[in-house]
PDB file of C-alpha atoms in Angstrom:
ATOM      1  CA  UNK A  70      11.842  26.330   6.788  1.00  0.00           C
ATOM      2  CA  UNK A  71      13.053  22.888   5.856  1.00  0.00           C
ATOM      3  CA  UNK A  72       9.810  21.446   5.371  1.00  0.00           C
ATOM      4  CA  UNK A  73       8.703  17.959   4.987  1.00  0.00           C
ATOM      5  CA  UNK A  74       5.739  16.146   4.425  1.00  0.00           C
ATOM      6  CA  UNK A  75       5.572  12.341   5.243  1.00  0.00           C
ATOM      7  CA  UNK A  76       2.583  10.635   3.132  1.00  0.00           C
ATOM      8  CA  UNK A  77       1.426   7.001   3.028  1.00  0.00           C
ATOM      9  CA  UNK A  78       0.580   6.930  -0.810  1.00  0.00           C
ATOM     10  CA  UNK A  79       1.147   8.416  -3.859  1.00  0.00           C
ATOM     11  CA  UNK A  80      -1.667  11.890  -3.804  1.00  0.00           C
ATOM     12  CA  UNK A  81      -1.847  12.273  -0.041  1.00  0.00           C
ATOM     13  CA  UNK A  82       1.082  14.889  -0.442  1.00  0.00           C
ATOM     14  CA  UNK A  83      -1.858  17.206  -3.005  1.00  0.00           C
ATOM     15  CA  UNK A  84      -4.835  16.270  -1.001  1.00  0.00           C
ATOM     16  CA  UNK A  85      -3.139  16.806   2.570  1.00  0.00           C
ATOM     17  CA  UNK A  86      -1.310  19.466   2.640  1.00  0.00           C
ATOM     18  CA  UNK A  87      -0.809  20.400  -1.570  1.00  0.00           C
ATOM     19  CA  UNK A  88      -1.773  24.013  -1.419  1.00  0.00           C
ATOM     20  CA  UNK A  89       0.662  24.618   1.711  1.00  0.00           C
ATOM     21  CA  UNK A  90       3.180  23.306   0.357  1.00  0.00           C
ATOM     22  CA  UNK A  91       2.793  25.092  -2.447  1.00  0.00           C
ATOM     23  CA  UNK A  92       2.394  28.497  -0.876  1.00  0.00           C
ATOM     24  CA  UNK A  93       5.629  27.586   1.173  1.00  0.00           C
ATOM     25  CA  UNK A  94       7.722  26.828  -1.640  1.00  0.00           C
ATOM     26  CA  UNK A  95       7.213  30.330  -3.566  1.00  0.00           C
ATOM     27  CA  UNK A  96       7.757  32.001   0.089  1.00  0.00           C
ATOM     28  CA  UNK A  97      11.193  30.295  -0.966  1.00  0.00           C
ATOM     29  CA  UNK A  98      11.330  27.613   2.302  1.00  0.00           C
ATOM     30  CA  UNK A  99      12.716  24.458   1.048  1.00  0.00           C
ATOM     31  CA  UNK A 100      10.386  21.896   0.296  1.00  0.00           C
ATOM     32  CA  UNK A 101      10.750  17.922   1.008  1.00  0.00           C
ATOM     33  CA  UNK A 102       7.664  14.985   0.445  1.00  0.00           C
ATOM     34  CA  UNK A 103       8.917  11.576   1.371  1.00  0.00           C
ATOM     35  CA  UNK A 104       6.578   8.550  -0.103  1.00  0.00           C
ATOM     36  CA  UNK A 105       8.440   5.551   2.010  1.00  0.00           C
ATOM     37  CA  UNK A 106       5.847   3.536   1.111  1.00  0.00           C
ATOM     38  CA  UNK A 107       4.776   1.337  -1.750  1.00  0.00           C
ATOM     39  CA  UNK A 108       1.095  -0.052  -1.904  1.00  0.00           C
ATOM     40  CA  UNK A 109      -0.041  -3.816  -2.230  1.00  0.00           C
ATOM     41  CA  UNK A 110      -3.663  -2.909  -3.206  1.00  0.00           C
ATOM     42  CA  UNK A 111      -4.542  -4.438  -6.918  1.00  0.00           C
ATOM     43  CA  UNK A 112      -5.093  -0.822  -8.099  1.00  0.00           C
ATOM     44  CA  UNK A 113      -1.991   0.265  -6.815  1.00  0.00           C
ATOM     45  CA  UNK A 114      -0.380  -2.588  -7.902  1.00  0.00           C
ATOM     46  CA  UNK A 115      -1.577  -2.732 -11.478  1.00  0.00           C
ATOM     47  CA  UNK A 116      -0.612   1.420 -11.409  1.00  0.00           C
ATOM     48  CA  UNK A 117       2.464   1.789  -9.204  1.00  0.00           C
ATOM     49  CA  UNK A 118       4.610   3.338 -12.096  1.00  0.00           C
ATOM     50  CA  UNK A 119       2.038   5.211 -13.120  1.00  0.00           C
ATOM     51  CA  UNK A 120       1.510   6.596  -9.726  1.00  0.00           C
ATOM     52  CA  UNK A 121       5.638   7.003  -9.045  1.00  0.00           C
ATOM     53  CA  UNK A 122       5.710   9.068 -11.918  1.00  0.00           C
ATOM     54  CA  UNK A 123       2.549  11.283 -10.931  1.00  0.00           C
ATOM     55  CA  UNK A 124       4.232  11.308  -7.210  1.00  0.00           C
ATOM     56  CA  UNK A 125       7.351  12.946  -8.506  1.00  0.00           C
ATOM     57  CA  UNK A 126       5.536  14.973 -11.262  1.00  0.00           C
ATOM     58  CA  UNK A 127       3.048  16.518  -8.237  1.00  0.00           C
ATOM     59  CA  UNK A 128       5.667  17.028  -6.223  1.00  0.00           C
ATOM     60  CA  UNK A 129       7.640  19.047  -8.456  1.00  0.00           C
ATOM     61  CA  UNK A 130       4.447  20.964  -9.343  1.00  0.00           C
ATOM     62  CA  UNK A 131       4.060  21.878  -5.929  1.00  0.00           C
ATOM     63  CA  UNK A 132       7.811  23.158  -5.518  1.00  0.00           C
ATOM     64  CA  UNK A 133       8.618  20.404  -3.861  1.00  0.00           C
ATOM     65  CA  UNK A 134      11.608  17.786  -3.857  1.00  0.00           C
ATOM     66  CA  UNK A 135      10.232  14.483  -3.790  1.00  0.00           C
ATOM     67  CA  UNK A 136      11.445  11.722  -2.640  1.00  0.00           C
ATOM     68  CA  UNK A 137      10.982   7.914  -3.053  1.00  0.00           C
ATOM     69  CA  UNK A 138      12.307   5.364  -0.314  1.00  0.00           C
ATOM     70  CA  UNK A 139      15.090   3.091  -1.306  1.00  0.00           C
ATOM     71  CA  UNK A 140      13.713   0.696  -0.587  1.00  0.00           C
ATOM     72  CA  UNK A 141      10.064   1.324  -0.229  1.00  0.00           C
ATOM     73  CA  UNK A 142       7.740  -0.507   2.614  1.00  0.00           C
ATOM     74  CA  UNK A 143       5.574  -2.849   1.432  1.00  0.00           C
ATOM     75  CA  UNK A 144       2.468  -1.315   3.031  1.00  0.00           C
ATOM     76  CA  UNK A 145       1.302  -5.263   4.398  1.00  0.00           C
ATOM     77  CA  UNK A 146       4.097  -5.173   6.430  1.00  0.00           C
ATOM     78  CA  UNK A 147       3.539  -2.089   8.649  1.00  0.00           C
ATOM     79  CA  UNK A 148       1.574  -3.059  11.771  1.00  0.00           C
ATOM     80  CA  UNK A 149       4.105  -5.518  12.417  1.00  0.00           C
ATOM     81  CA  UNK A 150       7.307  -3.440  11.254  1.00  0.00           C
ATOM     82  CA  UNK A 151       6.862   0.463  12.137  1.00  0.00           C
ATOM     83  CA  UNK A 152      10.329   0.538  13.189  1.00  0.00           C
ATOM     84  CA  UNK A 153      11.608  -0.127   9.918  1.00  0.00           C
ATOM     85  CA  UNK A 154       9.367   2.770   8.614  1.00  0.00           C
ATOM     86  CA  UNK A 155      10.800   4.768  11.464  1.00  0.00           C
ATOM     87  CA  UNK A 156      14.694   4.060  10.617  1.00  0.00           C
ATOM     88  CA  UNK A 157      13.874   4.609   7.041  1.00  0.00           C
ATOM     89  CA  UNK A 158      12.145   8.427   7.273  1.00  0.00           C
ATOM     90  CA  UNK A 159      14.690   9.367  10.172  1.00  0.00           C
ATOM     91  CA  UNK A 160      17.066  11.009   8.185  1.00  0.00           C
ATOM     92  CA  UNK A 161      14.682  13.159   6.359  1.00  0.00           C
ATOM     93  CA  UNK A 162      13.116  13.761   9.667  1.00  0.00           C
ATOM     94  CA  UNK A 163      16.355  14.975  11.488  1.00  0.00           C
ATOM     95  CA  UNK A 164      16.779  17.469   8.301  1.00  0.00           C
ATOM     96  CA  UNK A 165      13.781  19.082   9.108  1.00  0.00           C
ATOM     97  CA  UNK A 166      12.406  21.650  11.697  1.00  0.00           C
ATOM     98  CA  UNK A 167       8.756  21.529   9.750  1.00  0.00           C
ATOM     99  CA  UNK A 168       7.024  18.321   9.438  1.00  0.00           C
ATOM    100  CA  UNK A 169       3.645  17.343   7.857  1.00  0.00           C
ATOM    101  CA  UNK A 170       2.106  14.368   8.064  1.00  0.00           C
ATOM    102  CA  UNK A 171      -1.026  12.162   8.561  1.00  0.00           C
ATOM    103  CA  UNK A 172      -4.040  12.334  11.047  1.00  0.00           C
ATOM    104  CA  UNK A 173      -3.448   9.349  13.061  1.00  0.00           C
ATOM    105  CA  UNK A 174      -7.178   8.474  13.736  1.00  0.00           C
ATOM    106  CA  UNK A 175      -7.106   8.118   9.777  1.00  0.00           C
ATOM    107  CA  UNK A 176      -9.702   5.273   8.489  1.00  0.00           C
ATOM    108  CA  UNK A 177      -6.343   4.062   6.397  1.00  0.00           C
ATOM    109  CA  UNK A 178      -4.104   2.027   8.806  1.00  0.00           C
ATOM    110  CA  UNK A 179      -1.532   2.552   6.314  1.00  0.00           C
ATOM    111  CA  UNK A 180      -2.350   6.278   7.498  1.00  0.00           C
ATOM    112  CA  UNK A 181      -1.905   5.631  10.646  1.00  0.00           C
ATOM    113  CA  UNK A 182       1.290   3.728  10.666  1.00  0.00           C
ATOM    114  CA  UNK A 183       2.794   6.262   8.814  1.00  0.00           C
ATOM    115  CA  UNK A 184       2.022   9.227  11.361  1.00  0.00           C
ATOM    116  CA  UNK A 185       3.454   6.702  14.241  1.00  0.00           C
ATOM    117  CA  UNK A 186       6.559   6.525  12.992  1.00  0.00           C
ATOM    118  CA  UNK A 187       7.211  10.203  12.698  1.00  0.00           C
ATOM    119  CA  UNK A 188       5.536  10.412  16.372  1.00  0.00           C
ATOM    120  CA  UNK A 189       8.064   8.228  17.226  1.00  0.00           C
ATOM    121  CA  UNK A 190      10.838   9.740  15.443  1.00  0.00           C
ATOM    122  CA  UNK A 191       9.733  12.777  16.868  1.00  0.00           C
ATOM    123  CA  UNK A 192       9.986  12.149  20.729  1.00  0.00           C
ATOM    124  CA  UNK A 193      10.789  16.041  22.223  1.00  0.00           C
ATOM    125  CA  UNK A 194      13.498  14.951  24.253  1.00  0.00           C
ATOM    126  CA  UNK A 195      15.599  13.706  21.229  1.00  0.00           C
ATOM    127  CA  UNK A 196      14.656  16.116  18.679  1.00  0.00           C
ATOM    128  CA  UNK A 197      11.947  19.145  18.696  1.00  0.00           C
ATOM    129  CA  UNK A 198       9.833  19.476  15.215  1.00  0.00           C
ATOM    130  CA  UNK A 199       7.029  21.030  14.752  1.00  0.00           C
ATOM    131  CA  UNK A 200       4.515  18.431  13.483  1.00  0.00           C
ATOM    132  CA  UNK A 201       1.419  19.178  11.649  1.00  0.00           C
ATOM    133  CA  UNK A 202      -1.755  16.692  10.894  1.00  0.00           C
ATOM    134  CA  UNK A 203      -3.689  16.804   7.583  1.00  0.00           C
ATOM    135  CA  UNK A 204      -6.913  15.151   6.561  1.00  0.00           C
ATOM    136  CA  UNK A 205      -7.506  13.436   3.678  1.00  0.00           C
ATOM    137  CA  UNK A 206     -10.491  12.894   2.033  1.00  0.00           C
ATOM    138  CA  UNK A 207     -12.608   9.526   2.044  1.00  0.00           C
ATOM    139  CA  UNK A 208     -10.036   8.102   5.063  1.00  0.00           C
ATOM    140  CA  UNK A 209      -9.808  10.916   8.168  1.00  0.00           C
ATOM    141  CA  UNK A 210     -13.832  11.511   7.635  1.00  0.00           C
ATOM    142  CA  UNK A 211     -15.024   8.285   6.930  1.00  0.00           C
ATOM    143  CA  UNK A 212     -14.754   6.498  10.843  1.00  0.00           C
ATOM    144  CA  UNK A 213     -16.928   5.585  12.906  1.00  0.00           C
ATOM    145  CA  UNK A 214     -16.108   8.448  15.274  1.00  0.00           C
ATOM    146  CA  UNK A 215     -14.340  10.606  13.337  1.00  0.00           C
ATOM    147  CA  UNK A 216     -12.018  12.935  15.098  1.00  0.00           C
ATOM    148  CA  UNK A 217     -10.282  15.263  13.236  1.00  0.00           C
ATOM    149  CA  UNK A 218     -10.729  18.777  14.887  1.00  0.00           C
ATOM    150  CA  UNK A 219      -8.280  21.605  12.746  1.00  0.00           C
ATOM    151  CA  UNK A 220      -6.958  24.158  14.837  1.00  0.00           C
ATOM    152  CA  UNK A 221      -4.600  25.335  12.570  1.00  0.00           C
ATOM    153  CA  UNK A 222      -5.586  27.064   9.116  1.00  0.00           C
ATOM    154  CA  UNK A 223      -3.367  27.943   6.156  1.00  0.00           C
ATOM    155  CA  UNK A 224      -4.901  30.659   4.016  1.00  0.00           C
ATOM    156  CA  UNK A 225      -4.376  30.196   0.429  1.00  0.00           C
ATOM    157  CA  UNK A 226      -4.824  32.441  -2.583  1.00  0.00           C
ATOM    158  CA  UNK A 227      -6.050  31.230  -6.307  1.00  0.00           C
ATOM    159  CA  UNK A 228      -2.962  30.479  -7.236  1.00  0.00           C
ATOM    160  CA  UNK A 229      -2.415  27.811  -5.047  1.00  0.00           C
ATOM    161  CA  UNK A 230      -5.400  26.373  -5.585  1.00  0.00           C
ATOM    162  CA  UNK A 231      -4.917  26.323  -8.936  1.00  0.00           C
ATOM    163  CA  UNK A 232      -1.801  24.410  -8.106  1.00  0.00           C
ATOM    164  CA  UNK A 233      -3.226  21.935  -5.865  1.00  0.00           C
ATOM    165  CA  UNK A 234      -5.905  20.910  -8.539  1.00  0.00           C
ATOM    166  CA  UNK A 235      -3.550  20.778 -10.854  1.00  0.00           C
ATOM    167  CA  UNK A 236      -0.962  18.514  -9.052  1.00  0.00           C
ATOM    168  CA  UNK A 237      -4.263  16.180  -8.610  1.00  0.00           C
ATOM    169  CA  UNK A 238      -4.789  15.971 -12.540  1.00  0.00           C
ATOM    170  CA  UNK A 239      -1.946  14.179 -12.533  1.00  0.00           C
ATOM    171  CA  UNK A 240      -3.746  11.303 -10.165  1.00  0.00           C
ATOM    172  CA  UNK A 241      -6.346  10.444 -13.069  1.00  0.00           C
ATOM    173  CA  UNK A 242      -6.897   6.515 -11.664  1.00  0.00           C
ATOM    174  CA  UNK A 243      -7.257   7.965  -8.057  1.00  0.00           C
ATOM    175  CA  UNK A 244     -10.650  10.270  -8.432  1.00  0.00           C
ATOM    176  CA  UNK A 245     -13.333   9.240  -6.586  1.00  0.00           C
ATOM    177  CA  UNK A 246     -15.576  11.015  -3.827  1.00  0.00           C
ATOM    178  CA  UNK A 247     -13.925  13.808  -2.014  1.00  0.00           C
ATOM    179  CA  UNK A 248     -10.478  13.144  -4.364  1.00  0.00           C
ATOM    180  CA  UNK A 249     -11.194  14.291  -7.687  1.00  0.00           C
ATOM    181  CA  UNK A 250      -9.991  18.093  -8.723  1.00  0.00           C
ATOM    182  CA  UNK A 251     -13.269  20.122  -8.161  1.00  0.00           C
ATOM    183  CA  UNK A 252     -13.677  18.263  -4.862  1.00  0.00           C
ATOM    184  CA  UNK A 253     -10.428  19.423  -3.388  1.00  0.00           C
ATOM    185  CA  UNK A 254     -11.498  22.997  -4.655  1.00  0.00           C
ATOM    186  CA  UNK A 255     -14.931  22.879  -2.932  1.00  0.00           C
ATOM    187  CA  UNK A 256     -13.079  21.294   0.657  1.00  0.00           C
ATOM    188  CA  UNK A 257     -10.434  24.347   0.358  1.00  0.00           C
ATOM    189  CA  UNK A 258     -13.377  27.201  -0.230  1.00  0.00           C
ATOM    190  CA  UNK A 259     -15.353  25.349   2.535  1.00  0.00           C
ATOM    191  CA  UNK A 260     -12.138  25.545   5.121  1.00  0.00           C
ATOM    192  CA  UNK A 261     -11.094  29.312   3.943  1.00  0.00           C
ATOM    193  CA  UNK A 262     -15.447  30.077   4.839  1.00  0.00           C
ATOM    194  CA  UNK A 263     -13.887  29.079   8.244  1.00  0.00           C
ATOM    195  CA  UNK A 264     -11.759  32.126   8.984  1.00  0.00           C
ATOM    196  CA  UNK A 265     -13.447  34.070   5.665  1.00  0.00           C
ATOM    197  CA  UNK A 266     -10.686  34.484   3.167  1.00  0.00           C
ATOM    198  CA  UNK A 267     -11.118  32.108  -0.451  1.00  0.00           C
ATOM    199  CA  UNK A 268      -9.863  29.337   0.738  1.00  0.00           C
ATOM    200  CA  UNK A 269      -7.505  27.205   3.188  1.00  0.00           C
ATOM    201  CA  UNK A 270      -6.746  23.630   3.760  1.00  0.00           C
ATOM    202  CA  UNK A 271      -6.446  22.829   7.586  1.00  0.00           C
ATOM    203  CA  UNK A 272      -4.301  20.891  10.175  1.00  0.00           C
ATOM    204  CA  UNK A 273      -4.087  19.966  14.016  1.00  0.00           C
ATOM    205  CA  UNK A 274      -1.079  20.525  16.027  1.00  0.00           C
ATOM    206  CA  UNK A 275       0.778  18.060  16.918  1.00  0.00           C
ATOM    207  CA  UNK A 276       4.278  19.360  18.598  1.00  0.00           C
ATOM    208  CA  UNK A 277       4.955  22.918  18.431  1.00  0.00           C
ATOM    209  CA  UNK A 278       8.079  24.812  19.466  1.00  0.00           C
ATOM    210  CA  UNK A 279       8.418  28.288  19.978  1.00  0.00           C
TER     211      UNK A 279
END
């Protein structure tokens, strides 16, 4: 497979699907992670160079190729400019056959904009891509009425859990709540308990072609 993850922020690739990316890369699939957006919150601005380095290091650790938008789109312009985001991600969407991205109902508006751009770019009458939506701790479950319901599980071995937690360790400025390596390990164990395995990540199937 040609696998693409489209993420809104550095660290979303780890939190949302890092274990699965590691497993797919290990199995010989070509994996890329696209970061098309630049943060504009005070902490993100202050640490941007560090976050971008961590993003590249994280992707390498997970066995993926890191792609950074050129130019990056400032996140404050996304709501009015999803078409620009669409145009930026489209070449990589066309390359891929399997795409991971954000659940559109996330509390974080940038997550929703990225998901919307992927939705537009994968309209089936133009291009048929399998699309899977991931959850992000401190965002997906934070709405008034959380609605993420997984219908796809990705079983993970202990080594994939370790890779994901090690990749999250590169993002020390982002550790909070469910975003610590230890919290991610607990979440993967809980998701694994759902299906009787050591650990897992979960997704919602947005598009699937057999």
